[in-house]
C-alpha positions as CSV (number, residue, x, y, z in Angstrom):
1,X,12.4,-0.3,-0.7
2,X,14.5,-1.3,2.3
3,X,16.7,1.6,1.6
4,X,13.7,3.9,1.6
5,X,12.6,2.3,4.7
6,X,16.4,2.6,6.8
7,X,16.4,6.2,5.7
8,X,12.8,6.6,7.5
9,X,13.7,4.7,10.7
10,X,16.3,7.6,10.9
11,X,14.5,10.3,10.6
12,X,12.0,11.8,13.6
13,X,8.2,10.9,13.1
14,X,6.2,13.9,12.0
15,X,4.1,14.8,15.3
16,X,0.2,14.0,14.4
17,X,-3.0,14.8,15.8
18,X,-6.0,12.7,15.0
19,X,-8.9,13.6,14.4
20,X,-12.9,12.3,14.1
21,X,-16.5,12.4,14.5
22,X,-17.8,10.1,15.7
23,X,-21.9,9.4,14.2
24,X,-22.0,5.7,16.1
25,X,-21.7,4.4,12.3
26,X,-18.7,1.7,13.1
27,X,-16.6,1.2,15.7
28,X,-14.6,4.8,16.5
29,X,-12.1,3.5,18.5
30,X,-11.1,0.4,16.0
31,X,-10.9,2.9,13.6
32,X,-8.9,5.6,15.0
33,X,-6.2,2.5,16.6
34,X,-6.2,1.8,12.3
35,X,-5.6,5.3,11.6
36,X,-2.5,5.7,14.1
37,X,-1.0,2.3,12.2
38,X,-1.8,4.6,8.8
39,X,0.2,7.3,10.4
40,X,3.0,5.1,11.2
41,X,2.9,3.1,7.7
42,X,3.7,7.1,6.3
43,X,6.3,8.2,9.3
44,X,3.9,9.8,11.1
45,X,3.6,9.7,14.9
46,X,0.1,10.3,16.3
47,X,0.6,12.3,19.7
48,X,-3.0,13.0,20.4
49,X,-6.8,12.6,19.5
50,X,-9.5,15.2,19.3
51,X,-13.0,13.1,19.0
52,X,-16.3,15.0,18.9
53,X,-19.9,12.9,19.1
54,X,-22.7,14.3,17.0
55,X,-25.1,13.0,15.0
56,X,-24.4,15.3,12.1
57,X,-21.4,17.3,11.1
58,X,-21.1,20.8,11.4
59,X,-21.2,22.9,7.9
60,X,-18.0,23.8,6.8
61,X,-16.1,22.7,9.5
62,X,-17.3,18.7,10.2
63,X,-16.4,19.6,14.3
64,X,-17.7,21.9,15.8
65,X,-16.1,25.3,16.7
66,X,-15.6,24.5,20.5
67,X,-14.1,21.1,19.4
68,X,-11.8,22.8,16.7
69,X,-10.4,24.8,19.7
70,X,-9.7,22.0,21.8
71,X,-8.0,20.7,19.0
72,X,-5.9,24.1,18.3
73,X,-4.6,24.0,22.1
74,X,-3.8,20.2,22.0
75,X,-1.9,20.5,19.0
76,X,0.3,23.7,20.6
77,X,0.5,21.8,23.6
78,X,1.7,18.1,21.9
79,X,4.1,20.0,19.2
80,X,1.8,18.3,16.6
81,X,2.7,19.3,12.9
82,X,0.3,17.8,11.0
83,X,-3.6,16.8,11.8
84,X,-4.9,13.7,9.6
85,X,-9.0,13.6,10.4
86,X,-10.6,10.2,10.2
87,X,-12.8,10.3,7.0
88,X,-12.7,12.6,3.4
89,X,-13.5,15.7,3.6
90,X,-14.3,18.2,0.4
91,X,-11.3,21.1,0.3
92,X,-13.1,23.5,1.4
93,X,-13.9,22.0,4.9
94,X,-10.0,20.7,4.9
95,X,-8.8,24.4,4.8
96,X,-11.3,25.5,7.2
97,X,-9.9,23.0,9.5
98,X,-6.8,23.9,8.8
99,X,-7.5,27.6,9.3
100,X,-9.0,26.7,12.5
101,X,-6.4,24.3,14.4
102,X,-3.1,26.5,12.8
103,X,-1.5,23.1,11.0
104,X,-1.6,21.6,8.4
105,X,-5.0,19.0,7.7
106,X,-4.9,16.0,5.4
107,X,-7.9,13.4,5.7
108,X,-7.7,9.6,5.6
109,X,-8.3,9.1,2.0
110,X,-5.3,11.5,1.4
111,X,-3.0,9.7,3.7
112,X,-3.6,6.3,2.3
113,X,-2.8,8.1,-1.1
114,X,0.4,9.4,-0.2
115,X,1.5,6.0,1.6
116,X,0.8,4.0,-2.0
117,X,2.2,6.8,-3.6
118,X,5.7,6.4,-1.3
119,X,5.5,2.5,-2.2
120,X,4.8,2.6,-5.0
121,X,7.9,0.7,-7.0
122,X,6.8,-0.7,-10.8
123,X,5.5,1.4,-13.4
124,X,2.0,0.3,-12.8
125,X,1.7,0.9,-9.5
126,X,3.2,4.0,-9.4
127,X,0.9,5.5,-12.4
128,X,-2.1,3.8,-10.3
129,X,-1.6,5.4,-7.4
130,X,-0.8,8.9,-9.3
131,X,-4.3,8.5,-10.8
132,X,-6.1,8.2,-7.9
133,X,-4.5,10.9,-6.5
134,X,-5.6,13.2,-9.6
135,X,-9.4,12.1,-9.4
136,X,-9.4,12.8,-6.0
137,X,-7.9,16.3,-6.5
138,X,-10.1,17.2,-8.8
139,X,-13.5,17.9,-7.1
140,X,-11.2,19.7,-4.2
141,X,-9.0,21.6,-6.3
142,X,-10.6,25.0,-4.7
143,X,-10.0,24.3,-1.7
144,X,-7.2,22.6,-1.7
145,X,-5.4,25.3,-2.8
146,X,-0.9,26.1,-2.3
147,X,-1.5,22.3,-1.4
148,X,-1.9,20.6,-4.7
149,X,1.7,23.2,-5.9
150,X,3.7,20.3,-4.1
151,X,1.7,17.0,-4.9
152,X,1.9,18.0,-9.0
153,X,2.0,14.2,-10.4
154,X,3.9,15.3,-13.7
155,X,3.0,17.4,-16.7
156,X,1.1,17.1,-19.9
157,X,3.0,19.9,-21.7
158,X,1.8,21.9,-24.6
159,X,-1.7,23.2,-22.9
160,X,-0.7,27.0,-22.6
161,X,-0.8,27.8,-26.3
162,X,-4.5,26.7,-26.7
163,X,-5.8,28.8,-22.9
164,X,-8.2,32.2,-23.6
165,X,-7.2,35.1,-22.1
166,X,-9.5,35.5,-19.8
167,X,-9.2,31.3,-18.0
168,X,-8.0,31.6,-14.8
169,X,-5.6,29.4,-12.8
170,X,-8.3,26.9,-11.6
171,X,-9.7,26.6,-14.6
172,X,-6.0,25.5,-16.0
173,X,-5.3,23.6,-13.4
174,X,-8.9,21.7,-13.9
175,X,-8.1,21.1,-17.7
176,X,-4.4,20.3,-16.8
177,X,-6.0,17.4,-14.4
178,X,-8.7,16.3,-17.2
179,X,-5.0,15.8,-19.8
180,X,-3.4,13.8,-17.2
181,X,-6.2,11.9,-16.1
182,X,-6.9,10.9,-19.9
183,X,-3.7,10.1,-20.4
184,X,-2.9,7.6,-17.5
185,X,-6.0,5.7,-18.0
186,X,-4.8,5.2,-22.0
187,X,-1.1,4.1,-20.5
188,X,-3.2,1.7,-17.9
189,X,-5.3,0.6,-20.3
190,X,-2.3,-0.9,-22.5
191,X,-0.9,-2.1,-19.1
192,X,-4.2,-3.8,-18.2
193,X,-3.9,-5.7,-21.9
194,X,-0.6,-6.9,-21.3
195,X,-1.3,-8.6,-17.9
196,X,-4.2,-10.1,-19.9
197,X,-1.8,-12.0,-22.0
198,X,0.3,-12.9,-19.2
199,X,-2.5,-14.6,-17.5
200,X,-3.4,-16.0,-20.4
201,X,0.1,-17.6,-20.7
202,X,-0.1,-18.8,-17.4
203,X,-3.4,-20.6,-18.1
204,X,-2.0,-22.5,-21.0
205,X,0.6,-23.9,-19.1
206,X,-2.1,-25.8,-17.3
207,X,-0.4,-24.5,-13.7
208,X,-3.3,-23.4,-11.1
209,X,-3.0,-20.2,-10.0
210,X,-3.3,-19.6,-6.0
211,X,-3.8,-15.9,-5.2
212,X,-3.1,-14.8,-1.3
213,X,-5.6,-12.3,-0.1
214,X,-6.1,-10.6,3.3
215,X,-5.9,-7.2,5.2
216,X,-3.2,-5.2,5.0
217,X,-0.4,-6.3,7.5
218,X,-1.2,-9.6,8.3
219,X,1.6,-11.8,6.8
220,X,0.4,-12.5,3.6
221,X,4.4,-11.9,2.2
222,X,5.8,-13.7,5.2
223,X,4.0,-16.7,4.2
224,X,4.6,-16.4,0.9
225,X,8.6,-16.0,2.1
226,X,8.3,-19.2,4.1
227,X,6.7,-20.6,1.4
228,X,8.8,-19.8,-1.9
229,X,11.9,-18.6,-0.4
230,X,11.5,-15.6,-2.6
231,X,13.1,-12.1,-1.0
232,X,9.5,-10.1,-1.2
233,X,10.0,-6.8,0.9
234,X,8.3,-7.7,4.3
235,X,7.8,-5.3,7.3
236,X,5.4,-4.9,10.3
237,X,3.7,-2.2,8.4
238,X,0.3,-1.1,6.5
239,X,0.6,-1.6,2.7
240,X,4.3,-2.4,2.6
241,X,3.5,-5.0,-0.8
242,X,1.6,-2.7,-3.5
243,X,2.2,-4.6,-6.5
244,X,1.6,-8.2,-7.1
245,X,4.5,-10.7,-7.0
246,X,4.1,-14.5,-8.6
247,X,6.3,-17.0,-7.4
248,X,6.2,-20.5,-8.4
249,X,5.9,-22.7,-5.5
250,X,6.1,-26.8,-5.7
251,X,3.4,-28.4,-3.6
252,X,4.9,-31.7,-1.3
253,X,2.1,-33.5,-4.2
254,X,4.9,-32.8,-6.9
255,X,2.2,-30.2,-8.1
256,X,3.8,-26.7,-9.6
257,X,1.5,-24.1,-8.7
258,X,2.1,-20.1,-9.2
259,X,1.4,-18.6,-6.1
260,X,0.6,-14.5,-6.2
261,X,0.7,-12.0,-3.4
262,X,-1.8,-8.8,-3.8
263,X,-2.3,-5.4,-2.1
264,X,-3.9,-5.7,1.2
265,X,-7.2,-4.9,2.0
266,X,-8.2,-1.6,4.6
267,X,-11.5,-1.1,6.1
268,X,-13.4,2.4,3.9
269,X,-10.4,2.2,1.2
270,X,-11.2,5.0,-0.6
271,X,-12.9,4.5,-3.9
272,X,-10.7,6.4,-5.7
273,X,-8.0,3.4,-4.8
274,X,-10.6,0.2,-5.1
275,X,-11.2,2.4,-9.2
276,X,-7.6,2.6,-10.1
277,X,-6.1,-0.5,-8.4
278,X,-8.7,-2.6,-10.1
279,X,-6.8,-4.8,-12.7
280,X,-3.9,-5.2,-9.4
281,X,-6.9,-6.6,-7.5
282,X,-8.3,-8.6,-10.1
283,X,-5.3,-11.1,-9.7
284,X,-7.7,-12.6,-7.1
285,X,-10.5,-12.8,-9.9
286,X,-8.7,-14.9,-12.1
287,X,-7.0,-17.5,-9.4
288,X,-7.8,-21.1,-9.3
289,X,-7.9,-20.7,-5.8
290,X,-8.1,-17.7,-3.2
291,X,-6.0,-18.0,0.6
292,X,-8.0,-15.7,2.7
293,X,-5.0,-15.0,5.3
294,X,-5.6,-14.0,8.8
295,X,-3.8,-13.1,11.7
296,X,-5.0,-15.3,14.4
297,X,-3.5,-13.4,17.3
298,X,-5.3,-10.1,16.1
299,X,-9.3,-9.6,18.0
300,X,-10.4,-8.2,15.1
301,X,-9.3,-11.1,12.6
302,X,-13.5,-11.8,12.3
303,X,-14.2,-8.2,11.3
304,X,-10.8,-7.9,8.9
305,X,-12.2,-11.3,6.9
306,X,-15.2,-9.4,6.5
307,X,-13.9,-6.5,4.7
308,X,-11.7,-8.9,2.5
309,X,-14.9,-10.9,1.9
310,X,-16.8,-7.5,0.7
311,X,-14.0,-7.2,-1.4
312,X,-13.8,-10.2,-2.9
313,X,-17.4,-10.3,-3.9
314,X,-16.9,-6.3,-5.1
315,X,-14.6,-8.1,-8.0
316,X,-17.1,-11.7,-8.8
317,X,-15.0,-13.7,-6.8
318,X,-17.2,-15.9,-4.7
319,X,-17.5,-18.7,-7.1
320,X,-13.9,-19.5,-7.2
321,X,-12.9,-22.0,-3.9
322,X,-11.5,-19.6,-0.8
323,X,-9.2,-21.2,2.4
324,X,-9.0,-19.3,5.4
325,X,-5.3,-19.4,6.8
């Protein structure tokens, strides 16, 4: 991972333009300052922001057609390569977008995809984060279109014997996705089983188990570092731990306790994450005790507790005994 991350800290930034409608339904500028930090977390360098205010979106497009222009000229005008709008949109409205500012259009769900899918690094995670990116592919696969022909997660083999003559490509692609769908959730399945037993293991050796929970990027590895003196991969960064580390960490009591470091939290993760990260999240479910970690110097610590709270109460966790660090 730190090799991965040199090599990106040599390489340019892709120029970004951001962009969002804004329906007064949270705070726009909190979100799009969170959106720039996704951009970063993924290499991406957001040079501009197009914002339109509307109550409802425009059909087809989201903006509307004066807006979309704006955004075409400020994206000649800032060199930006790539536009990332703040929301999900279905594929047709990305490639109307895209059809509209001249670059290429990803939306926020996407880009959160492709950062778990860079960071991915055990077996888990990575088929996680490939099955999220498959179910939320395959309501958009129209309109997503040449895109998908560089995001394929892997084949099932052996489909093309059984096609009619007459099934066109989407229709392939569609059952092709439907295979590898099936498939990973059998594979994550056996996966989910096995951590089963290892927490059972851990509960018959009596230790208490202390899960650290939080947003993404506030420290939770640091102090977990400072803590166990274990080399977790740390950066100022969104989502730079994916997959859940134990460390057993010896309390000044004399008390042996495993400590465990999750996936951060994001305010609107997509669904399609929250569904296939679930058994990585449920570490939190089955600690003795939950650290709720904060970063004090940060004005929006109150509102990031929140989402970690909603969270937390999203997998039956509000029985168990929470500290706020």
């Amino acid at each position: 991972m730190s090799e991965l991350y040199d090599i990106l800290v040599e390489t340019p930034p892709t120029p970004t333009l951001l962009l969002a409608l804004d329906q007064g339904a949270f705070d726009g500028e909190r979100s799009l300052q969170e959106l720039a930090a996704l951009c970063e977390a993924n290499h991406m360098q957001a040079v501009g922001q197009v914002v339109q205010k509307r109550s409802t979106p425009e059909t087809g497009t989201v903006l509307g057609s004066g807006k979309l222009e704006e955004a075409r000229l400020a994206a000649e005008q800032l060199g930006a390569q790539c536009a990332v709008f703040d929301g999900e949109l279905t594929g047709s409205q990305l490639r109307n977008i895209a059809a509209a500012v001249g670059i290429e259009v990803i939306d926020r769900t996407m880009l959160i995809l492709e950062i778990f899918r860079s960071r991915a690094t055990t077996n888990e995670g990575k088929l996680q984060t490939e099955l999220a990116m498959l179910r939320y592919q395959l309501p958009r696969l129209q309109g997503l279109g040449e895109s998908l022909s560089r995001q394929g997660g892997g084949g099932a083999g052996g489909g093309g014997a059984r096609r009619g003559a007459g099934e066109t490509k989407l229709e392939m692609d569609r059952r092709h996705l439907h295979h590898r769908i099936e498939h990973l959730e059998g594979r994550l399945k056996e996966m989910e089983k096995r951590r089963g037993e290892t927490r059972r293991a851990r509960r018959k050796t009596g230790m208490p188990v202390v899960s650290l929970v939080g947003y993404t990027n506030v420290g939770k590895s640091s102090l977990m570092n400072a803590l166990c003196g274990a080399e977790i991969f740390e950066a100022d960064m969104l989502f730079a731990t994916l997959d859940p580390t134990a460390r057993k960490l010896m309390l000044p009591s004399g008390l042996t306790v495993v400590l465990v470091d999750t996936v951060g939290f994001v305010s609107r993760l997509p669904h399609h994450l929250v569904n296939a990260f679930k058994s990585t999240l449920e570490e939190a479910a089955y600690a003795d005790v939950i650290l709720k970690v904060a970063d004090a110097s940060d004005g929006e610590a109150a509102a990031q507790l929140a989402v970690t709270d909603e969270v937390l109460d999203s997998l039956g966790c509000a029985e168990i005994p929470q500290i706020v660090v």
